[in-house]
Coordinates of C-alpha atoms and ligand atoms in Angstrom, one line a residue:
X1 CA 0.0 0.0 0.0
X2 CA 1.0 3.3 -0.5
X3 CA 2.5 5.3 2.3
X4 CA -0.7 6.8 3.6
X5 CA -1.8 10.8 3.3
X6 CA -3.3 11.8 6.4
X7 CA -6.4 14.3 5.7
X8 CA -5.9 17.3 7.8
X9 CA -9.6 19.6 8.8
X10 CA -8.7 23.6 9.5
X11 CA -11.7 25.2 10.8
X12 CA -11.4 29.4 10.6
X13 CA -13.5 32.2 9.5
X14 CA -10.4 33.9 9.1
X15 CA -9.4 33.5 5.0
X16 CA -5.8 34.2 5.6
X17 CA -4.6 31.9 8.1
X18 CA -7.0 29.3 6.7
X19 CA -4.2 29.9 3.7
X20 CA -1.5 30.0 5.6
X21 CA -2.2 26.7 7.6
X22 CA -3.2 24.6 4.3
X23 CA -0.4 25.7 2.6
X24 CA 2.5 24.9 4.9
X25 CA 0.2 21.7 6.0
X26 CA 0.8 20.8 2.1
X27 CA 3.9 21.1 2.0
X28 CA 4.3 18.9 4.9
X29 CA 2.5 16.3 2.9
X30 CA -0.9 16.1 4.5
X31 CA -4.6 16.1 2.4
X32 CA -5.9 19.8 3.5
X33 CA -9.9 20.2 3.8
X34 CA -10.9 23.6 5.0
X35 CA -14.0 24.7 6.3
X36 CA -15.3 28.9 7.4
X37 CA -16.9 27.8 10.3
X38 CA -17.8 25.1 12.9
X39 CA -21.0 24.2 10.6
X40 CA -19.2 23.7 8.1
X41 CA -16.2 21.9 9.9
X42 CA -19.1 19.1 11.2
X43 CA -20.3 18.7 7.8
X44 CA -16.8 18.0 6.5
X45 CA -16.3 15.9 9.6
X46 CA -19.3 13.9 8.5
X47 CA -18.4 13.3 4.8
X48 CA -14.5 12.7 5.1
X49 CA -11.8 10.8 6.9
X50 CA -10.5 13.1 9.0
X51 CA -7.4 12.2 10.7
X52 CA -6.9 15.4 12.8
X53 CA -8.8 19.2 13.3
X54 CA -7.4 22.3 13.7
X55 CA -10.1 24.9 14.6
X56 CA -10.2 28.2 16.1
X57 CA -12.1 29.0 19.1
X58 CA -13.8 32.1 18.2
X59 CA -16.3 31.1 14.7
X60 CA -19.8 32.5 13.8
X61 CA -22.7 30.0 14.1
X62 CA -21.1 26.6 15.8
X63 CA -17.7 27.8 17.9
X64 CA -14.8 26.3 18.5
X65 CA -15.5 24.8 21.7
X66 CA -18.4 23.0 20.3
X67 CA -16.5 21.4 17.7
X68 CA -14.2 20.4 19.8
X69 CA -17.3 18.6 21.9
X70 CA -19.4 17.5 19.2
X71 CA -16.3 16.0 17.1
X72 CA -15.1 13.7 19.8
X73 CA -18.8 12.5 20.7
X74 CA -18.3 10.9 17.1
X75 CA -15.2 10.2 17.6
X76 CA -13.2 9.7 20.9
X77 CA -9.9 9.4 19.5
X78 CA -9.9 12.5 16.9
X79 CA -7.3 14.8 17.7
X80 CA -8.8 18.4 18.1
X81 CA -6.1 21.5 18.2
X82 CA -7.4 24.9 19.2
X83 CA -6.1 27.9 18.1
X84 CA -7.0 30.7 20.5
X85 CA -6.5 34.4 21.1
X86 CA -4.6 35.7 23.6
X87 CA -6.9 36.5 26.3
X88 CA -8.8 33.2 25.9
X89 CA -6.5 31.2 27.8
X90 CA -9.1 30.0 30.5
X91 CA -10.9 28.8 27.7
X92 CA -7.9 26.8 26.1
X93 CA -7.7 25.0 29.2
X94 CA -11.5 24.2 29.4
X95 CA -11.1 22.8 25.9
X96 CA -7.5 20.9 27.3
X97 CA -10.1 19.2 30.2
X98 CA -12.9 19.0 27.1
X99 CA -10.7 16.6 25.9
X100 CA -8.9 18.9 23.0
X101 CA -5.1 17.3 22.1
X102 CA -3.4 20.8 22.7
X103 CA -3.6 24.5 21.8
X104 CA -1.9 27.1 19.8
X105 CA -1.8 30.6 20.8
X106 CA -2.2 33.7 18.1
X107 CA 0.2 34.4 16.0
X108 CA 1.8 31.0 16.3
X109 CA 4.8 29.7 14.8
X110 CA 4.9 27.6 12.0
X111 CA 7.2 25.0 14.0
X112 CA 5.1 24.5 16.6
X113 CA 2.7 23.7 14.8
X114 CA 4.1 21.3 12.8
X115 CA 5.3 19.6 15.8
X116 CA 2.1 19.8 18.0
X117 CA 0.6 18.0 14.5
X118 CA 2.8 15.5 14.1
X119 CA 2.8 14.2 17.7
X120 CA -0.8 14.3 17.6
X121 CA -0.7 12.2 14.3
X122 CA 2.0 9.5 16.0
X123 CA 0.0 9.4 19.5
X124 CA -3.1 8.5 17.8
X125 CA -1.3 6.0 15.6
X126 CA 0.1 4.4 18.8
X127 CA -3.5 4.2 20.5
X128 CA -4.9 2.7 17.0
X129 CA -2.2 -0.1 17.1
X130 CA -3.1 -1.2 20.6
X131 CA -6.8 -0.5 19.9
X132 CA -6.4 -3.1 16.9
X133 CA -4.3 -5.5 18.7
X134 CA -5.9 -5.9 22.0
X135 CA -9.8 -5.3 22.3
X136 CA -11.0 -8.6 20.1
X137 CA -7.9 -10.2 21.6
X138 CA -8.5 -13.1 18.8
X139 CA -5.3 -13.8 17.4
X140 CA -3.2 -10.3 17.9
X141 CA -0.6 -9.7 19.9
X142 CA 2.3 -6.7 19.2
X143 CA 0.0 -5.9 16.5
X144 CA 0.6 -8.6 14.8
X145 CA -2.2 -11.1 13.6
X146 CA -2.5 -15.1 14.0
X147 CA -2.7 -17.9 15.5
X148 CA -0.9 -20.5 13.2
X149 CA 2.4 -22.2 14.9
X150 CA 4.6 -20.0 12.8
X151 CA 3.0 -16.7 14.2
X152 CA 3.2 -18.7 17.7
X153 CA 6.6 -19.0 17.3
X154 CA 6.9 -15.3 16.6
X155 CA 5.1 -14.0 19.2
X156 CA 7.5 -16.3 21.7
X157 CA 10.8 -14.8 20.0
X158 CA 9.2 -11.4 20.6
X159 CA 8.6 -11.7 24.2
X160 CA 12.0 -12.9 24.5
X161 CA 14.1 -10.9 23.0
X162 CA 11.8 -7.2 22.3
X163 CA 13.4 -5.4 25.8
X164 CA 17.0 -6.6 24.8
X165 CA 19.8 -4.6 23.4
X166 CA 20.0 -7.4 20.9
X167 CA 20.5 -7.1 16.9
X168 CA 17.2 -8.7 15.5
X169 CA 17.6 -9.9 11.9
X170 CA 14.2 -10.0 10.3
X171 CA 13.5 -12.4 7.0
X172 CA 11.0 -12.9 4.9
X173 CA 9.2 -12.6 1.3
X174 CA 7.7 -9.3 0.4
X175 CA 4.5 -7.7 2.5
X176 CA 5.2 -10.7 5.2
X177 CA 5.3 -8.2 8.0
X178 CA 9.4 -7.6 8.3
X179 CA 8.7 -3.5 9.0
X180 CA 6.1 -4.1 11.7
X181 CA 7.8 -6.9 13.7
X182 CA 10.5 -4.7 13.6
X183 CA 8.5 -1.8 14.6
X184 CA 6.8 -4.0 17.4
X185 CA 10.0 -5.3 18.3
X186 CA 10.7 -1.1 19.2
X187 CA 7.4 -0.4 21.0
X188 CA 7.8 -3.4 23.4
X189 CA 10.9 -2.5 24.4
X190 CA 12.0 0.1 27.0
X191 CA 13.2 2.2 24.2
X192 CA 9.9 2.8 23.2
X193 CA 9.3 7.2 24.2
X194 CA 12.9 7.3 22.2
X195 CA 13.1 7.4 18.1
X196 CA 12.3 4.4 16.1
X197 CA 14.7 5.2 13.0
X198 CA 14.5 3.6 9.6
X199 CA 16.9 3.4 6.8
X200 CA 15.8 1.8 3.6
X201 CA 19.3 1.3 2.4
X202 CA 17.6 0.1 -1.2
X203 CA 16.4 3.7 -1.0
X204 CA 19.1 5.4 -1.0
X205 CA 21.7 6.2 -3.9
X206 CA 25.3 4.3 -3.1
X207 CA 27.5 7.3 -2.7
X208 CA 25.3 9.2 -0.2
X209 CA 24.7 5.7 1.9
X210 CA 27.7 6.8 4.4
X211 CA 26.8 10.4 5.0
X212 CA 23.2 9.0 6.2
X213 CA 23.9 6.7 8.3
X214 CA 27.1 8.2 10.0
X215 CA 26.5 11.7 8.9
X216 CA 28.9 14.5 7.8
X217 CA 30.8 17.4 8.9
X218 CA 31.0 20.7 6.8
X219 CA 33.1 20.8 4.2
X220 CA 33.4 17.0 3.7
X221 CA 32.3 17.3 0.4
X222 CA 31.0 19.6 -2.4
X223 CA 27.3 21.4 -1.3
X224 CA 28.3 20.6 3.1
X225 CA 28.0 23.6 3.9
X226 CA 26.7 22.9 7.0
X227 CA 27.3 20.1 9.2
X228 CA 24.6 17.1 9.7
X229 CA 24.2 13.8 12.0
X230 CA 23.4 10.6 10.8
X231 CA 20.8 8.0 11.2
X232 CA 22.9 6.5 13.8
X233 CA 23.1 9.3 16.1
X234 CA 19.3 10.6 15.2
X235 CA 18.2 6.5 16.6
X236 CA 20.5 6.9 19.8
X237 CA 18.7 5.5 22.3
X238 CA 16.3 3.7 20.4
X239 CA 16.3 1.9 17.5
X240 CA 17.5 2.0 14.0
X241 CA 16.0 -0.2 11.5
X242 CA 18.0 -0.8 8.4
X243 CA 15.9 -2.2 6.0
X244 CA 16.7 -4.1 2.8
X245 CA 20.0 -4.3 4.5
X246 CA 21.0 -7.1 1.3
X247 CA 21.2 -3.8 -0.5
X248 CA 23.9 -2.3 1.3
X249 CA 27.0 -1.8 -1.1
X250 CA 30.0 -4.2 0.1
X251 CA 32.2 -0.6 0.5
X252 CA 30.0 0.0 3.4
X253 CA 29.6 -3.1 5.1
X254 CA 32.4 -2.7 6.6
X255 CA 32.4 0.6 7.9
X256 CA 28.8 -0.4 9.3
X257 CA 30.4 -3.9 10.5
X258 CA 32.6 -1.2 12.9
X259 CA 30.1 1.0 13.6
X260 CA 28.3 -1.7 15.2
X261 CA 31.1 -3.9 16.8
X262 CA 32.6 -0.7 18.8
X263 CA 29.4 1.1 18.8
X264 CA 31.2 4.0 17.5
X265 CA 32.3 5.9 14.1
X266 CA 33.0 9.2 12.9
X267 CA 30.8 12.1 10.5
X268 CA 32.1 11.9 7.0
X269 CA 34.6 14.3 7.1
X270 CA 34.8 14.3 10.8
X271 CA 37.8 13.1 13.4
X272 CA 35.6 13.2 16.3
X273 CA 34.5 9.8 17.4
X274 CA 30.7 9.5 18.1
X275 CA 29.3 6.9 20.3
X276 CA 25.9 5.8 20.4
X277 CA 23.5 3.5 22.0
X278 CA 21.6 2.1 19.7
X279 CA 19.5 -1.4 19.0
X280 CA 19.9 -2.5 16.1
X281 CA 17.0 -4.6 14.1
X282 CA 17.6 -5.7 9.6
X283 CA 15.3 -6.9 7.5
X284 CA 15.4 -8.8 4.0
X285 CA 13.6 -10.3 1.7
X286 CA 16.7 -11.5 0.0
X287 CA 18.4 -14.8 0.5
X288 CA 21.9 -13.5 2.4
X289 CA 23.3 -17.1 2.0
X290 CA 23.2 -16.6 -1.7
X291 CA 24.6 -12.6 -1.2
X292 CA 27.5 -14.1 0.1
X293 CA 28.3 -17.1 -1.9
X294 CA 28.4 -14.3 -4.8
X295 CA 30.8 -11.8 -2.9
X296 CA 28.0 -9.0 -2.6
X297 CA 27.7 -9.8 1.3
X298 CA 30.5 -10.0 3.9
X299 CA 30.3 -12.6 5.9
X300 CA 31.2 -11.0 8.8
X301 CA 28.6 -8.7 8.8
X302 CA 25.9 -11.2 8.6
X303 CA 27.0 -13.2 11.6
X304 CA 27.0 -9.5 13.6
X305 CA 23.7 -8.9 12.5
X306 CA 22.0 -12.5 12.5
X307 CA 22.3 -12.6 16.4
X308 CA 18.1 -13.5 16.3
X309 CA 17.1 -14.7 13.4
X310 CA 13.6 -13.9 12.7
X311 CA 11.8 -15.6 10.0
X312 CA 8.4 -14.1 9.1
X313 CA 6.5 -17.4 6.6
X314 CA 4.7 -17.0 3.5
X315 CA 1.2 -16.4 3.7
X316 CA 0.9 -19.2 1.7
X317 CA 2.2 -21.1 4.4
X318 CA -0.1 -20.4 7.1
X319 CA -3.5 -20.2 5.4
X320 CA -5.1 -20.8 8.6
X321 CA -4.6 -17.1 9.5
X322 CA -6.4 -15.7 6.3
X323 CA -10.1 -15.7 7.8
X324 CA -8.5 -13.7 10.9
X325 CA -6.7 -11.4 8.9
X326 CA -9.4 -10.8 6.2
X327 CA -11.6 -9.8 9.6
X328 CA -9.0 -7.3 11.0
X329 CA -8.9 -5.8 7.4
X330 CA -12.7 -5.4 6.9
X331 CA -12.8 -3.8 9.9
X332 CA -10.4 -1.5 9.0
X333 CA -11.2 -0.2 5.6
X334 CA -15.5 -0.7 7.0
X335 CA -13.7 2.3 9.2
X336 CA -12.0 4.3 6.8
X337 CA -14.2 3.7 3.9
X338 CA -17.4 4.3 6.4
X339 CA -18.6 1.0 5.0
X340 CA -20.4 -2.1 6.7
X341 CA -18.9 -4.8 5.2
X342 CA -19.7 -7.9 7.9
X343 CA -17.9 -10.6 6.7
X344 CA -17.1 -12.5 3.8
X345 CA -19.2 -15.6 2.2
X346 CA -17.9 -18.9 2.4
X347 CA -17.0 -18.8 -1.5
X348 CA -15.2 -15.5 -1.3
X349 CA -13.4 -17.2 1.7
X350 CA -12.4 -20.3 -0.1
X351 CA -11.1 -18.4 -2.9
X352 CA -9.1 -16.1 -0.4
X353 CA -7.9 -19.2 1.2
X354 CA -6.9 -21.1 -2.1
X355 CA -5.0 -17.9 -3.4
X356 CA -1.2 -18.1 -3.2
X357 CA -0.7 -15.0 -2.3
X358 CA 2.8 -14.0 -3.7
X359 CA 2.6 -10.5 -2.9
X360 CA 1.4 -12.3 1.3
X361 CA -0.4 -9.7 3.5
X362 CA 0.0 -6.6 1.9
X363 CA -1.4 -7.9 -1.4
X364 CA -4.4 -9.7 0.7
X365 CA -5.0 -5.9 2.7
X366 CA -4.8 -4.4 -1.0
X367 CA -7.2 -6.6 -2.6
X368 CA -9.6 -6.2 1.0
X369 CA -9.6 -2.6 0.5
X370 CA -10.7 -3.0 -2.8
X371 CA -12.8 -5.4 -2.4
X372 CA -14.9 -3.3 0.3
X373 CA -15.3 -0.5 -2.2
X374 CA -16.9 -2.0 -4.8
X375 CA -18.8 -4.4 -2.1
X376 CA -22.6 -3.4 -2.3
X377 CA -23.8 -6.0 0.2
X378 CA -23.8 -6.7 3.6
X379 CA -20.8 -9.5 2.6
X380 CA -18.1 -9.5 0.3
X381 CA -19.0 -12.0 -2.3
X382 CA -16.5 -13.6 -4.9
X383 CA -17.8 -11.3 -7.0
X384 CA -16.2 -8.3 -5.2
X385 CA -12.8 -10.0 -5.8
X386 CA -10.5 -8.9 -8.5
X387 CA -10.1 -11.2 -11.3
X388 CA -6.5 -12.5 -11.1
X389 CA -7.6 -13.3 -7.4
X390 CA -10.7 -15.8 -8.9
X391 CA -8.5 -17.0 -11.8
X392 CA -11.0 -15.0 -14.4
X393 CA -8.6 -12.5 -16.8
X394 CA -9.9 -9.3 -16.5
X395 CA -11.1 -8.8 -19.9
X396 CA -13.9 -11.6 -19.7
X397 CA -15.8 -9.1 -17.7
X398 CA -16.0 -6.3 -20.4
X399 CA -19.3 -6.0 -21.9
X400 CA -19.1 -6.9 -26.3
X401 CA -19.9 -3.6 -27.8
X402 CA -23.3 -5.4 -29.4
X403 CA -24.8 -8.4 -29.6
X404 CA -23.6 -9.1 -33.6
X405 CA -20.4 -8.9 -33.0
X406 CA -19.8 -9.8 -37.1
X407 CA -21.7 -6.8 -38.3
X408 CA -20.1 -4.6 -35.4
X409 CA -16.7 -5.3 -36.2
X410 CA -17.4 -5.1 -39.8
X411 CA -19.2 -1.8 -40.1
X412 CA -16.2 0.4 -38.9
X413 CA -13.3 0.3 -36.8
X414 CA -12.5 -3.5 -36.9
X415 CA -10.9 -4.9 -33.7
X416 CA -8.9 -2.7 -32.4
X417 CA -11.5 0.2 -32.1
X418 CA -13.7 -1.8 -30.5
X419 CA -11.1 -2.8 -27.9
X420 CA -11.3 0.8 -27.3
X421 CA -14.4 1.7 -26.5
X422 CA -14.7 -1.5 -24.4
X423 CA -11.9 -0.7 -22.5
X424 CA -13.0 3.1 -21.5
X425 CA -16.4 2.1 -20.6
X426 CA -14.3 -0.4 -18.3
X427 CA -12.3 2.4 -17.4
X428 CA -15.5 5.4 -16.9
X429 CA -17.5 2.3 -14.6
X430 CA -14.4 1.5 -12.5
X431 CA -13.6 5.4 -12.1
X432 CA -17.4 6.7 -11.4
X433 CA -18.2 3.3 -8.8
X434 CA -14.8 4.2 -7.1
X435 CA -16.1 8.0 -6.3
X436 CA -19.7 6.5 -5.9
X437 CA -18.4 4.4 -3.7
X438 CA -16.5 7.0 -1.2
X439 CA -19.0 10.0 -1.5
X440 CA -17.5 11.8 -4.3
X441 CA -14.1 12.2 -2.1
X442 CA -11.5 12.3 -4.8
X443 CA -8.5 11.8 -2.5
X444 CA -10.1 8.3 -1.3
X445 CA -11.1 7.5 -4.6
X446 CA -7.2 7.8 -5.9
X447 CA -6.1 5.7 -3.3
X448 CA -8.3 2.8 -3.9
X449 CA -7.9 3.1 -8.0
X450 CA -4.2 3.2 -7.2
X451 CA -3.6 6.5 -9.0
X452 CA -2.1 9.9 -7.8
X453 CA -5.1 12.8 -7.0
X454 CA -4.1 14.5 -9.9
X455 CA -3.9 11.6 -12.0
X456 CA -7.7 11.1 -11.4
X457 CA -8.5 14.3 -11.7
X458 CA -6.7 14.3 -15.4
X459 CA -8.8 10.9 -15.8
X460 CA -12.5 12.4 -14.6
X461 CA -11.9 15.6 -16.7
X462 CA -11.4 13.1 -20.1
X463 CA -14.1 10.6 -19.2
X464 CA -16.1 13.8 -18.1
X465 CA -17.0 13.2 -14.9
X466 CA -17.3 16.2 -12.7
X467 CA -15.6 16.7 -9.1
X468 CA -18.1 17.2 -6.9
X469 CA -20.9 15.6 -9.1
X470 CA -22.7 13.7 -6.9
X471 CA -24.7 15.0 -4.1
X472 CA -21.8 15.9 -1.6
X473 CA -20.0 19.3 -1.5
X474 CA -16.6 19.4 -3.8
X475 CA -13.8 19.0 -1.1
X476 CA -11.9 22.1 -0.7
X477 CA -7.9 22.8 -0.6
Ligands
ATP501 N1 0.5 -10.4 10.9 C1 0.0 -9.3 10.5 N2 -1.1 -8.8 11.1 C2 -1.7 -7.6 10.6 N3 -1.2 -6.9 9.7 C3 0.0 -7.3 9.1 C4 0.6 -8.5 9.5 N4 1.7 -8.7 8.7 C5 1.7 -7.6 7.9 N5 0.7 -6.8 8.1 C6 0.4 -5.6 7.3 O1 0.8 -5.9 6.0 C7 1.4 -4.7 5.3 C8 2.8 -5.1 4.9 O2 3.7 -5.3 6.0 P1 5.2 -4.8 6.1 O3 5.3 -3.5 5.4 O4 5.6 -4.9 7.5 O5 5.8 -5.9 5.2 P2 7.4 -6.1 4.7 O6 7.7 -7.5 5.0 O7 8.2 -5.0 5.3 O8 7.3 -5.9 3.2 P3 8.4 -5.4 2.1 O9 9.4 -6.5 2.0 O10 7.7 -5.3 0.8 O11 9.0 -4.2 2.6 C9 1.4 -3.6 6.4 O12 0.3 -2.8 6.2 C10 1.3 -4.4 7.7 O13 0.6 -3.6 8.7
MG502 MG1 9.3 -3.4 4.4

């Protein structure tokens, strides 16, 4: 799944800092709705995912402070920041005691905002982890879903070795789970309140590898002009997780092999040396074995790091856990889609069951998402499930253009027209069911067709499909 936008509400009647706020929010990389006034603000509340609310106090018709109550009647966990004059801070606090995450006095500055949003983001992430794992208690623990002996076996490694300083080496095929056992692996330990850190050393390009984990001093090289700390110093304390370690290039490995036998290196550039505390946890989904038969992976480095091996199995291998997960995901995307999916028939179930599942648990959350989308009934059916999921090509599904398919191919156009037109009324039903589907909310709507916001909004304005078309106000940015 793609790294998920988080949709950010700012509530002001005041034009400017309604601008202000949603443009620097942007920037930051969060979905900005706006709304004038508290009215407003409880409609949008009502017909979006909203994942946090910034409102000022003082609003014409529904205030701030009302907001703030009605909001978290809907929803508990909805984190509500204030903005507030000076003058009003008795009423800030009655808002803190309301149940408000924090407040921002006028003018405010742009950091502290930033900061008081992002910590209101994480904390509510934390409380939906342990919200998922524990209430049901069927089959979750550290987040993690399952009851088959190979999930058994994790959740015994975990309690063993989570609050230890040890270096965790985390395997398996791709969507398997490496990034949140290794992010459980964090929040159960003591470390927990200090920075999880992650490295995708696939991510990033082989000559700047050393300067972000280790850092640099100014000058070290052309363009440091200032001086910057690496990975390794930004996890002290907690934990850094290098992931896709197999991609590391076999200059560094040894510099890292150091780094983590002495617990100490120096800045690129730099003759200081920096110690750290640091835990370290690896994942891969390559085979290291084979890495290092072929010279691209010391040796060395592997035994370092494969202190506890953790091996996360196939989906495929423990098929048992599919009904449990396809019930965690339901619930999920029932939540954010504002759907009420209840479960899925015993066909749909067998064919999720018989499905290899190459692409494991993030394919099988993918395909749920979708499939809760275009589900119209109170259960998924096999007919909610994508084609390559039943074993049915996609193409079997697109209506013929007419009935005589002779004359029709005949008359003009010939085959490959016809393909055509098939395949943009495929296109137009898949694009208008997806914004049926989620209320006319073009953000949502991307995310389920797998396509950027602006990439559907290129796509409605050919097919001719108006934003805002259906019944629901256009969303606002
Ligand atoms: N046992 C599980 N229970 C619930 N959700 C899970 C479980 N395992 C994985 N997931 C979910 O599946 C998705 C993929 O997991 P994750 O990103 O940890 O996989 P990965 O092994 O790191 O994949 P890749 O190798 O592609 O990076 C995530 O959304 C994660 O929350
Ligand atoms: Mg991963």
């Amino acid at each position: 799944m793609l790294p998920e936008r988080k949709q950010v509400l700012i509530v002001d009647d005041e034009p400017n800092l309604r601008k202000i706020l949603s443009a620097q929010l942007s920037r930051d990389g969060y979905d900005v709705l706006t709304a004038e006034d508290g009215e407003q603000g409880l409609a949008q509340l009502k017909e979006h995912h909203i994942d946090l609310v910034i409102t000022d106090l003082k609003m014409p018709k529904v205030d701030g402070m009302t907001l703030l109550k009605r909001a978290l009647e809907e929803e508990p966990d909805l984190p509500v920041i204030l903005i507030t004059a000076h003058g009003t801070i008795d009423t800030a606090v009655e808002a803190l005691k309301a149940g408000a995450f924090d407040f921002v006095t006028k003018p405010f500055d742009k950091d502290e905002v930033r900061q008081i949003v992002s910590k209101a983001l994480k904390t509510r992430e934390l409380r939906g982890a342990d919200a998922t794992a524990t209430p049901s208690g069927k089959g979750a623990r550290f987040g993690i879903i399952g009851t088959s002996a190979g999930i058994a076996e994790l959740y015994a490694i975990l309690e063993r070795v989570a609050d230890t300083p040890t270096t965790a080496m985390i395997t398996g095929e791709s969507g398997t789970g490496k990034e949140l056992v290794a992010r459980a692996l964090h929040e159960h330990s003591s470390r927990k309140d200090k920075p999880f850190i992650k490295v995708n050393c696939a991510a990033i390009p082989k000559e700047l590898i050393e300067s972000e984990l280790f850092g640099y001093e100014r000058g070290a090289f052309t363009g440091a002009v200032t001086s910057k700390p690496g990975r390794f110093e930004l996890a002290n304390g907690g934990t850094l997780f290098l992931d896709e370690i197999g991609e590391i290039p076999i200059e560094m490995q040894v510099k890292l092999l150091r780094a983590l036998q002495e617990s100490e290196f120096e800045r690129v550039g730099g003759i200081k040396t920096i110690r750290v505390d640091v835990r370290l946890v690896a994942a891969t989904n390559r085979d290291l074995k084979k890495l290092i038969a072929n010279g691209s992976f010391r040796e060395d480095l592997y035994y370092r790091l494969n202190v506890v091996p953790i091996r996360l199995p196939a989906l495929r291998e423990r098929t048992g856990d599919i009904p449990l997960l396809v019930e965690h995901f339901l619930q999920k995307f029932n939540e954010r889609l504002r759907k009420k999916v209840e479960g899925a028939e015993t066909e749909a179930m067998e064919i999720l069951v018989a499905y290899p599942w190459p692409g494991n648990i993030r394919e099988l959350e993918n395909v749920i998402e979708r499939a809760v989308l275009f589900c119209d009934t109170q259960r998924l059916g096999a007919g909610d499930l994508p084609p390559e999921i039943r074993g049915i090509p996609a193409m079997a599904n697109v209506p013929l253009p007419e009935a005589d398919l002779s004359a029709a191919l005949a008359s003009e156009g010939g085959l490959k027209e016809h393909v055509k037109v098939a395949m943009s009324r495929l296109e137009r039903e898949l694009v208008s069911r997806a914004l049926q589907q989620t209320g006319g909310n073009v953000t949502h709507a991307a995310r389920l067709l797998k396509i950027s916001r602006k990439g559907l909004q290129l796509k409605m304005k050919e097919l001719g499909l108006r934003e805002g078309a259906t019944d629901r106000p256009p969303e606002r940015d």
